[in-house]
Amino acid sequence: MSDNTTAPLLVAARGGVPSRTPVWFMRQAGRSLPEYRELRKGTAMLDACLDPEMVCEITLQPVRRHDVDGAILFSDIVVPLKAAGVDLDIVPGTGPVVAKPIVTRGDVDALPLLEEHQVQPVVDAIGLLNAELGDVPLIGFAGAPFTLASYLVEGGPSKHHERTKALMHADPELWHALLDRIADITAEFLRVQVAAGVKAVQLFDSWAGALSERDYREFVLPHSARVLATVDSVPRIHFGVGTGELLPAMREAGADVVGVDWRTPLDVAVRRLREAAPELPPPVVQGNLDPALLFAGETALRREVDRIVAEGRAAAGHIFNLGHGVLPDTDPDMITKAVEWVHRAR
Ligand SMILES: Cc1c2[nH]c(c1CCC(=O)O)Cc1[nH]c(c(CCC(=O)O)c1C)Cc1[nH]c(c(CCC(=O)O)c1C)Cc1[nH]c(c(C)c1CCC(=O)O)C2
C-alpha cells in the first residue's frame, strides 16, 4: 500500500506543487449515480453507513467513474450520534430527524459519549478501502459541533436555526456544555478514522454561515478548534456554506485547507485569509464551483472550471471541489467532464 505522499490532493493540502490540480466533489458518492441507487435499494441510509462492504463499494463508485483525486468516506454527519445511541433517523427527502430534541441541561447530560467499538463498521470499511484505493487518498469527515447542535436542538433541518440561536444567547452556559459534549463525540469519531487510516479529514460546519462572525468566534470556534486539534497528524479541511465573512475565523480554528462556497471567488478568499493572518503560511483553499452549474451545459461549465482554476492560482495550494454537494439530479457525465477539464487546465 502506498503512503500517498505524492498524491496531488495531499501535496496541494500542504501547499506544495502537485502533478495536477487535485479535484473531488462533496457528495460525489450518492444519488447522482445509478449504480448507487441500485445498490441502496431496500437498505436504509444509516444501515448502509454501518455496513463495511457497502460503505467500501459506494465510496469507490465515484473514484472508478470520474478519476477524482480523493475518495470521501461514505457516511453521514449523524452517524457518530446514532452509533453512540442518540435516537435519530435520516428521512429520505428531509434529512436527519431527531426523536427528542435537546432542550434542558438534563438532555445535554444524557447525551452519550462515543466509544470506538460503536463505530467498528466504519473502521472495517476504512481498512477495506485502503486495500483497494492505491494512490487515491481516503478523506474522512465529521460534522462540526455547531451543525450537529442545530440538528439536535431543532430536531431536524432548519432554515433559520432559531431554537439553536435562542439557546446560544439565552443560556450560554448550557450552550457551551452542549457543544463541549458534541465536540467530544466528533473528536473521537475523527480520531478513530485517522487511527484506521484516512489520509485527510474534512470538518463539515455546513450551517456555520448562518452566524455572525462575532457569534461564531464566541460560541463555536473554541469547540471546533478542540476537534481539529485532535487530528493534527493529517491535513484538515474546514468547510461551511455562506461563510465568506467567516473564512479567517474558520482557518484560525485549525484548518490547513479552507473550504469556500461559490459566493466568494477564490482569489478574494485568499486575499481575506492572507490579510487576516499575514504571520501564517500562505493559505490553501478548496472549492468552489456552484453545484447548479453542472446543469448549465458544456460550454458554460468549462468556462467556469477554467475561471476557478485560474483564480485558485492565488493560493499556495488549490483543491478543486464544488461550493457545496452534488445535487441529486446531476448528470454524472458532467461530473466526469468537469474532472477531465480541471486536470487539463494549465
Ligand atoms: C448537512 C449534512 C448531512 N450530511 C452531510 C452533511 C454535510 C455536508 C453538506 O452540507 O451537505 C455529510 C454527508 N452525507 C453524505 C456524505 C457522503 C459522502 C460524499 O460526500 O460523497 C457526506 C459527506 C451521504 C448522504 N447523506 C444523505 C444522503 C441521501 C440519502 C440517500 O441516498 O438515501 C447521502 C448520499 C442524507 C442526508 N444527510 C444530511 C442531509 C441534509 C441529507 C439529505 C436528505 C435528503 O434530501 O434525502 C445531513
GROMACS .gro file of C-alpha atoms and ligand atoms in nm:
model
  394
    1MET     CA    1   0.000   0.000   0.000
    2SER     CA    2   0.130   0.344  -0.091
    3ASP     CA    3   0.167   0.616   0.173
    4ASN     CA    4   0.024   0.865  -0.082
    5THR     CA    5   0.290   1.127  -0.009
    6THR     CA    6   0.294   1.235  -0.374
    7ALA     CA    7  -0.085   1.217  -0.418
    8PRO     CA    8  -0.185   1.555  -0.570
    9LEU     CA    9  -0.452   1.617  -0.306
   10LEU     CA   10  -0.208   1.573  -0.016
   11VAL     CA   11   0.066   1.775  -0.188
   12ALA     CA   12  -0.175   2.064  -0.253
   13ALA     CA   13  -0.310   2.042   0.103
   14ARG     CA   14   0.045   2.101   0.231
   15GLY     CA   15   0.091   2.400   0.000
   16GLY     CA   16   0.325   2.215  -0.238
   17VAL     CA   17   0.314   2.190  -0.618
   18PRO     CA   18   0.107   1.886  -0.725
   19SER     CA   19   0.148   1.698  -1.056
   20ARG     CA   20  -0.207   1.805  -1.147
   21THR     CA   21  -0.479   2.017  -0.985
   22PRO     CA   22  -0.650   1.772  -0.747
   23VAL     CA   23  -1.028   1.751  -0.763
   24TRP     CA   24  -1.301   1.573  -0.569
   25PHE     CA   25  -1.666   1.662  -0.521
   26MET     CA   26  -1.862   1.680  -0.197
   27ARG     CA   27  -2.145   1.423  -0.221
   28GLN     CA   28  -1.968   1.255  -0.514
   29ALA     CA   29  -2.091   0.927  -0.366
   30GLY     CA   30  -2.468   0.913  -0.369
   31ARG     CA   31  -2.783   0.978  -0.558
   32SER     CA   32  -2.641   1.120  -0.880
   33LEU     CA   33  -2.505   0.771  -0.958
   34PRO     CA   34  -2.736   0.497  -1.095
   35GLU     CA   35  -2.502   0.230  -0.954
   36TYR     CA   36  -2.550   0.389  -0.608
   37ARG     CA   37  -2.929   0.392  -0.635
   38GLU     CA   38  -2.922   0.030  -0.747
   39LEU     CA   39  -2.702  -0.083  -0.455
   40ARG     CA   40  -2.900   0.115  -0.196
   41LYS     CA   41  -3.239  -0.036  -0.298
   42GLY     CA   42  -3.405  -0.175   0.016
   43THR     CA   43  -3.134  -0.055   0.257
   44ALA     CA   44  -3.194   0.244   0.487
   45MET     CA   45  -2.930   0.519   0.474
   46LEU     CA   46  -2.798   0.463   0.828
   47ASP     CA   47  -2.789   0.085   0.783
   48ALA     CA   48  -2.583   0.139   0.466
   49CYS     CA   49  -2.340   0.363   0.661
   50LEU     CA   50  -2.278   0.082   0.913
   51ASP     CA   51  -2.224  -0.195   0.655
   52PRO     CA   52  -1.848  -0.207   0.576
   53GLU     CA   53  -1.881  -0.373   0.233
   54MET     CA   54  -2.149  -0.129   0.126
   55VAL     CA   55  -1.953   0.173   0.253
   56CYS     CA   56  -1.648   0.047   0.065
   57GLU     CA   57  -1.834  -0.009  -0.263
   58ILE     CA   58  -2.025   0.324  -0.253
   59THR     CA   59  -1.705   0.516  -0.168
   60LEU     CA   60  -1.526   0.355  -0.465
   61GLN     CA   61  -1.804   0.414  -0.722
   62PRO     CA   62  -1.722   0.780  -0.799
   63VAL     CA   63  -1.347   0.710  -0.793
   64ARG     CA   64  -1.387   0.447  -1.066
   65ARG     CA   65  -1.626   0.657  -1.269
   66HIS     CA   66  -1.478   1.009  -1.251
   67ASP     CA   67  -1.099   0.973  -1.191
   68VAL     CA   68  -1.125   1.204  -0.890
   69ASP     CA   69  -0.814   1.264  -0.673
   70GLY     CA   70  -0.984   1.187  -0.342
   71ALA     CA   71  -1.230   0.932  -0.207
   72ILE     CA   72  -1.474   1.063   0.055
   73LEU     CA   73  -1.581   0.802   0.304
   74PHE     CA   74  -1.949   0.719   0.251
   75SER     CA   75  -2.113   0.807   0.580
   76ASP     CA   76  -2.315   1.092   0.724
   77ILE     CA   77  -2.261   1.361   0.985
   78VAL     CA   78  -2.516   1.199   1.219
   79VAL     CA   79  -2.352   0.852   1.212
   80PRO     CA   80  -2.147   0.902   1.533
   81LEU     CA   81  -2.456   1.033   1.718
   82LYS     CA   82  -2.660   0.735   1.604
   83ALA     CA   83  -2.378   0.493   1.688
   84ALA     CA   84  -2.344   0.644   2.036
   85GLY     CA   85  -2.715   0.581   2.097
   86VAL     CA   86  -2.899   0.905   2.007
   87ASP     CA   87  -3.249   0.824   1.876
   88LEU     CA   88  -3.248   0.970   1.524
   89ASP     CA   89  -3.304   0.872   1.163
   90ILE     CA   90  -3.229   1.006   0.816
   91VAL     CA   91  -3.562   1.058   0.641
   92PRO     CA   92  -3.541   1.047   0.259
   93GLY     CA   93  -3.610   1.389   0.110
   94THR     CA   94  -3.584   1.560   0.452
   95GLY     CA   95  -3.254   1.472   0.620
   96PRO     CA   96  -3.168   1.389   0.981
   97VAL     CA   97  -3.464   1.387   1.223
   98VAL     CA   98  -3.405   1.362   1.600
   99ALA     CA   99  -3.674   1.189   1.812
  100LYS     CA  100  -3.623   1.401   2.126
  101PRO     CA  101  -3.465   1.741   2.058
  102ILE     CA  102  -3.232   1.890   2.320
  103VAL     CA  103  -3.394   2.149   2.547
  104THR     CA  104  -3.266   2.117   2.904
  105ARG     CA  105  -2.945   2.060   3.098
  106GLY     CA  106  -3.074   1.708   3.166
  107ASP     CA  107  -3.095   1.647   2.790
  108VAL     CA  108  -2.734   1.759   2.745
  109ASP     CA  109  -2.613   1.545   3.036
  110ALA     CA  110  -2.796   1.247   2.887
  111LEU     CA  111  -2.609   1.276   2.554
  112PRO     CA  112  -2.389   0.965   2.537
  113LEU     CA  113  -2.019   0.971   2.453
  114LEU     CA  114  -1.892   0.771   2.156
  115GLU     CA  115  -1.691   0.455   2.216
  116GLU     CA  116  -1.467   0.321   1.942
  117HIS     CA  117  -1.635  -0.022   1.925
  118GLN     CA  118  -1.964   0.151   1.834
  119VAL     CA  119  -1.816   0.262   1.501
  120GLN     CA  120  -1.625  -0.061   1.432
  121PRO     CA  121  -1.806  -0.098   1.093
  122VAL     CA  122  -1.654   0.237   0.988
  123VAL     CA  123  -1.308   0.121   1.100
  124ASP     CA  124  -1.357  -0.201   0.900
  125ALA     CA  125  -1.470  -0.003   0.593
  126ILE     CA  126  -1.158   0.216   0.609
  127GLY     CA  127  -0.943  -0.100   0.617
  128LEU     CA  128  -1.120  -0.241   0.310
  129LEU     CA  129  -1.090   0.092   0.128
  130ASN     CA  130  -0.720   0.142   0.192
  131ALA     CA  131  -0.656  -0.203   0.045
  132GLU     CA  132  -0.843  -0.101  -0.274
  133LEU     CA  133  -0.761   0.266  -0.325
  134GLY     CA  134  -0.393   0.256  -0.422
  135ASP     CA  135  -0.265   0.612  -0.456
  136VAL     CA  136  -0.601   0.785  -0.415
  137PRO     CA  137  -0.623   0.924  -0.061
  138LEU     CA  138  -0.926   0.846   0.152
  139ILE     CA  139  -1.081   1.153   0.317
  140GLY     CA  140  -1.258   1.101   0.649
  141PHE     CA  141  -1.507   1.351   0.785
  142ALA     CA  142  -1.733   1.458   1.066
  143GLY     CA  143  -1.998   1.721   1.127
  144ALA     CA  144  -1.876   2.019   1.329
  145PRO     CA  145  -2.028   2.086   1.672
  146PHE     CA  146  -2.246   2.380   1.558
  147THR     CA  147  -2.402   2.197   1.261
  148LEU     CA  148  -2.469   1.887   1.471
  149ALA     CA  149  -2.608   2.103   1.753
  150SER     CA  150  -2.851   2.261   1.507
  151TYR     CA  151  -2.995   1.916   1.419
  152LEU     CA  152  -3.009   1.812   1.786
  153VAL     CA  153  -3.176   2.134   1.905
  154GLU     CA  154  -3.411   2.196   1.611
  155GLY     CA  155  -3.497   1.825   1.583
  156GLY     CA  156  -3.431   1.829   1.209
  157PRO     CA  157  -3.321   2.050   0.919
  158SER     CA  158  -3.384   2.418   0.985
  159LYS     CA  159  -3.389   2.726   0.767
  160HIS     CA  160  -3.339   2.987   1.039
  161HIS     CA  161  -3.183   2.786   1.327
  162GLU     CA  162  -3.398   2.992   1.564
  163ARG     CA  163  -3.409   2.745   1.854
  164THR     CA  164  -3.035   2.692   1.826
  165LYS     CA  165  -2.954   3.064   1.826
  166ALA     CA  166  -3.206   3.126   2.107
  167LEU     CA  167  -3.037   2.863   2.326
  168MET     CA  168  -2.693   3.005   2.243
  169HIS     CA  169  -2.786   3.355   2.357
  170ALA     CA  170  -3.040   3.281   2.632
  171ASP     CA  171  -2.831   3.021   2.815
  172PRO     CA  172  -2.465   3.042   2.709
  173GLU     CA  173  -2.359   2.803   2.985
  174LEU     CA  174  -2.594   2.531   2.861
  175TRP     CA  175  -2.488   2.605   2.503
  176HIS     CA  176  -2.120   2.557   2.582
  177ALA     CA  177  -2.197   2.237   2.775
  178LEU     CA  178  -2.383   2.106   2.468
  179LEU     CA  179  -2.107   2.197   2.224
  180ASP     CA  180  -1.846   2.054   2.456
  181ARG     CA  181  -2.028   1.720   2.463
  182ILE     CA  182  -2.074   1.713   2.084
  183ALA     CA  183  -1.708   1.809   2.036
  184ASP     CA  184  -1.610   1.503   2.243
  185ILE     CA  185  -1.814   1.279   2.010
  186THR     CA  186  -1.689   1.443   1.691
  187ALA     CA  187  -1.325   1.444   1.803
  188GLU     CA  188  -1.343   1.076   1.895
  189PHE     CA  189  -1.504   0.988   1.561
  190LEU     CA  190  -1.228   1.170   1.369
  191ARG     CA  191  -0.955   1.024   1.590
  192VAL     CA  192  -1.084   0.673   1.518
  193GLN     CA  193  -1.092   0.741   1.143
  194VAL     CA  194  -0.734   0.873   1.142
  195ALA     CA  195  -0.614   0.577   1.350
  196ALA     CA  196  -0.787   0.346   1.099
  197GLY     CA  197  -0.601   0.509   0.809
  198VAL     CA  198  -0.781   0.804   0.649
  199LYS     CA  199  -0.525   1.038   0.488
  200ALA     CA  200  -0.706   1.369   0.538
  201VAL     CA  201  -1.019   1.486   0.718
  202GLN     CA  202  -1.290   1.737   0.644
  203LEU     CA  203  -1.490   1.903   0.921
  204PHE     CA  204  -1.830   1.999   0.779
  205ASP     CA  205  -1.975   2.305   0.951
  206SER     CA  206  -2.236   2.329   0.678
  207TRP     CA  207  -2.464   2.575   0.857
  208ALA     CA  208  -2.198   2.799   1.023
  209GLY     CA  209  -2.272   3.064   0.758
  210ALA     CA  210  -2.597   3.137   0.943
  211LEU     CA  211  -2.391   3.301   1.221
  212SER     CA  212  -2.232   3.643   1.255
  213GLU     CA  213  -1.855   3.638   1.290
  214ARG     CA  214  -1.896   3.762   1.647
  215ASP     CA  215  -2.125   3.472   1.744
  216TYR     CA  216  -1.910   3.224   1.553
  217ARG     CA  217  -1.600   3.331   1.746
  218GLU     CA  218  -1.768   3.328   2.086
  219PHE     CA  219  -1.998   3.027   2.063
  220VAL     CA  220  -1.849   2.792   1.804
  221LEU     CA  221  -1.482   2.846   1.721
  222PRO     CA  222  -1.334   2.714   2.051
  223HIS     CA  223  -1.524   2.386   2.016
  224SER     CA  224  -1.434   2.331   1.650
  225ALA     CA  225  -1.074   2.420   1.739
  226ARG     CA  226  -1.066   2.149   2.004
  227VAL     CA  227  -1.196   1.894   1.750
  228LEU     CA  228  -0.943   1.993   1.483
  229ALA     CA  229  -0.654   1.989   1.732
  230THR     CA  230  -0.712   1.616   1.795
  231VAL     CA  231  -0.633   1.523   1.433
  232ASP     CA  232  -0.331   1.740   1.353
  233SER     CA  233  -0.137   1.444   1.209
  234VAL     CA  234  -0.331   1.469   0.877
  235PRO     CA  235  -0.438   1.765   0.658
  236ARG     CA  236  -0.758   1.919   0.794
  237ILE     CA  237  -1.015   2.076   0.560
  238HIS     CA  238  -1.278   2.302   0.722
  239PHE     CA  239  -1.591   2.380   0.519
  240GLY     CA  240  -1.918   2.566   0.555
  241VAL     CA  241  -2.178   2.722   0.325
  242GLY     CA  242  -2.219   3.101   0.307
  243THR     CA  243  -1.905   3.155   0.515
  244GLY     CA  244  -1.741   3.438   0.316
  245GLU     CA  245  -1.733   3.651   0.633
  246LEU     CA  246  -1.604   3.364   0.848
  247LEU     CA  247  -1.315   3.231   0.638
  248PRO     CA  248  -1.032   3.373   0.855
  249ALA     CA  249  -1.206   3.255   1.175
  250MET     CA  250  -1.258   2.907   1.028
  251ARG     CA  251  -0.890   2.893   0.939
  252GLU     CA  252  -0.798   3.009   1.289
  253ALA     CA  253  -0.996   2.713   1.429
  254GLY     CA  254  -0.713   2.495   1.300
  255ALA     CA  255  -0.774   2.435   0.929
  256ASP     CA  256  -0.489   2.351   0.692
  257VAL     CA  257  -0.729   2.394   0.399
  258VAL     CA  258  -1.021   2.637   0.398
  259GLY     CA  259  -1.332   2.528   0.204
  260VAL     CA  260  -1.500   2.811   0.012
  261ASP     CA  261  -1.854   2.809  -0.131
  262TRP     CA  262  -1.935   2.959  -0.474
  263ARG     CA  263  -2.030   3.302  -0.339
  264THR     CA  264  -1.671   3.412  -0.274
  265PRO     CA  265  -1.422   3.398  -0.565
  266LEU     CA  266  -1.113   3.201  -0.461
  267ASP     CA  267  -0.873   3.491  -0.519
  268VAL     CA  268  -1.090   3.711  -0.293
  269ALA     CA  269  -1.097   3.433  -0.030
  270VAL     CA  270  -0.717   3.404  -0.045
  271ARG     CA  271  -0.677   3.781  -0.004
  272ARG     CA  272  -0.906   3.783   0.301
  273LEU     CA  273  -0.718   3.493   0.457
  274ARG     CA  274  -0.376   3.649   0.393
  275GLU     CA  275  -0.474   3.991   0.524
  276ALA     CA  276  -0.629   3.844   0.838
  277ALA     CA  277  -0.319   3.640   0.923
  278PRO     CA  278  -0.004   3.771   0.750
  279GLU     CA  279   0.210   3.576   1.000
  280LEU     CA  280   0.074   3.238   0.884
  281PRO     CA  281   0.198   3.050   0.575
  282PRO     CA  282   0.013   3.142   0.251
  283PRO     CA  283  -0.338   2.989   0.257
  284VAL     CA  284  -0.456   2.669   0.088
  285VAL     CA  285  -0.818   2.664  -0.033
  286GLN     CA  286  -1.075   2.416  -0.159
  287GLY     CA  287  -1.366   2.493  -0.391
  288ASN     CA  288  -1.571   2.640  -0.541
  289LEU     CA  289  -1.786   2.551  -0.844
  290ASP     CA  290  -2.156   2.625  -0.796
  291PRO     CA  291  -2.323   2.278  -0.799
  292ALA     CA  292  -2.605   2.420  -1.015
  293LEU     CA  293  -2.355   2.487  -1.296
  294LEU     CA  294  -2.327   2.113  -1.357
  295PHE     CA  295  -2.668   2.166  -1.523
  296ALA     CA  296  -2.555   2.458  -1.743
  297GLY     CA  297  -2.415   2.267  -2.042
  298GLU     CA  298  -2.058   2.202  -2.151
  299THR     CA  299  -1.963   2.550  -2.276
  300ALA     CA  300  -2.073   2.734  -1.963
  301LEU     CA  301  -1.935   2.465  -1.733
  302ARG     CA  302  -1.594   2.463  -1.899
  303ARG     CA  303  -1.571   2.841  -1.875
  304GLU     CA  304  -1.644   2.823  -1.501
  305VAL     CA  305  -1.391   2.543  -1.446
  306ASP     CA  306  -1.120   2.748  -1.622
  307ARG     CA  307  -1.207   3.060  -1.423
  308ILE     CA  308  -1.193   2.877  -1.091
  309VAL     CA  309  -0.862   2.704  -1.172
  310ALA     CA  310  -0.718   3.046  -1.268
  311GLU     CA  311  -0.848   3.214  -0.950
  312GLY     CA  312  -0.717   2.923  -0.743
  313ARG     CA  313  -0.362   3.013  -0.852
  314ALA     CA  314  -0.374   3.296  -0.598
  315ALA     CA  315  -0.350   3.029  -0.326
  316ALA     CA  316  -0.046   2.834  -0.207
  317GLY     CA  317  -0.249   2.523  -0.290
  318HIS     CA  318  -0.587   2.464  -0.451
  319ILE     CA  319  -0.805   2.154  -0.424
  320PHE     CA  320  -1.084   2.186  -0.681
  321ASN     CA  321  -1.431   2.100  -0.547
  322LEU     CA  322  -1.787   2.222  -0.557
  323GLY     CA  323  -1.904   2.508  -0.338
  324HIS     CA  324  -2.146   2.257  -0.178
  325GLY     CA  325  -2.260   1.899  -0.250
  326VAL     CA  326  -2.356   1.735  -0.581
  327LEU     CA  327  -2.731   1.782  -0.637
  328PRO     CA  328  -2.926   1.454  -0.673
  329ASP     CA  329  -3.042   1.516  -1.035
  330THR     CA  330  -2.693   1.596  -1.165
  331ASP     CA  331  -2.591   1.413  -1.486
  332PRO     CA  332  -2.286   1.209  -1.372
  333ASP     CA  333  -2.125   1.256  -1.717
  334MET     CA  334  -2.098   1.629  -1.647
  335ILE     CA  335  -1.904   1.548  -1.329
  336THR     CA  336  -1.667   1.324  -1.527
  337LYS     CA  337  -1.616   1.603  -1.782
  338ALA     CA  338  -1.555   1.867  -1.515
  339VAL     CA  339  -1.285   1.645  -1.359
  340GLU     CA  340  -1.120   1.600  -1.701
  341TRP     CA  341  -1.117   1.977  -1.760
  342VAL     CA  342  -0.973   2.051  -1.416
  343HIS     CA  343  -0.692   1.804  -1.487
  344ARG     CA  344  -0.624   1.957  -1.830
  345ALA     CA  345  -0.643   2.323  -1.726
  346ARG     CA  346  -0.298   2.483  -1.721
  347LIG     C1  347  -2.566   1.859   0.645
  347LIG     C2  348  -2.509   1.723   0.613
  347LIG     C3  349  -2.578   1.599   0.623
  347LIG     N1  350  -2.490   1.500   0.584
  347LIG     C4  351  -2.370   1.555   0.548
  347LIG     C5  352  -2.378   1.695   0.570
  347LIG     C6  353  -2.266   1.790   0.550
  347LIG     C7  354  -2.245   1.820   0.407
  347LIG     C8  355  -2.348   1.911   0.347
  347LIG     O1  356  -2.356   2.027   0.392
  347LIG     O2  357  -2.415   1.868   0.254
  347LIG     C9  358  -2.246   1.489   0.506
  347LIG    C10  359  -2.255   1.377   0.412
  347LIG     N2  360  -2.363   1.296   0.383
  347LIG    C11  361  -2.327   1.202   0.292
  347LIG    C12  362  -2.190   1.216   0.265
  347LIG    C13  363  -2.119   1.112   0.180
  347LIG    C14  364  -2.002   1.127   0.114
  347LIG    C15  365  -1.998   1.221  -0.005
  347LIG     O3  366  -1.982   1.344   0.014
  347LIG     O4  367  -1.998   1.171  -0.119
  347LIG    C16  368  -2.144   1.327   0.337
  347LIG    C17  369  -2.005   1.387   0.339
  347LIG    C18  370  -2.412   1.098   0.235
  347LIG    C19  371  -2.558   1.118   0.231
  347LIG     N3  372  -2.638   1.169   0.331
  347LIG    C20  373  -2.768   1.166   0.290
  347LIG    C21  374  -2.775   1.110   0.161
  347LIG    C22  375  -2.903   1.087   0.083
  347LIG    C23  376  -2.972   0.967   0.138
  347LIG    C24  377  -2.999   0.860   0.036
  347LIG     O5  378  -2.928   0.844  -0.064
  347LIG     O6  379  -3.096   0.784   0.061
  347LIG    C25  380  -2.644   1.079   0.123
  347LIG    C26  381  -2.597   1.015  -0.004
  347LIG    C27  382  -2.883   1.209   0.374
  347LIG    C28  383  -2.869   1.344   0.431
  347LIG     N4  384  -2.791   1.374   0.539
  347LIG    C29  385  -2.797   1.509   0.564
  347LIG    C30  386  -2.884   1.566   0.467
  347LIG    C31  387  -2.922   1.712   0.460
  347LIG    C32  388  -2.930   1.462   0.384
  347LIG    C33  389  -3.018   1.471   0.262
  347LIG    C34  390  -3.158   1.429   0.290
  347LIG    C35  391  -3.235   1.403   0.160
  347LIG     O7  392  -3.258   1.501   0.086
  347LIG     O8  393  -3.273   1.288   0.136
  347LIG    C36  394  -2.717   1.577   0.670
   0.00000   0.00000   0.00000
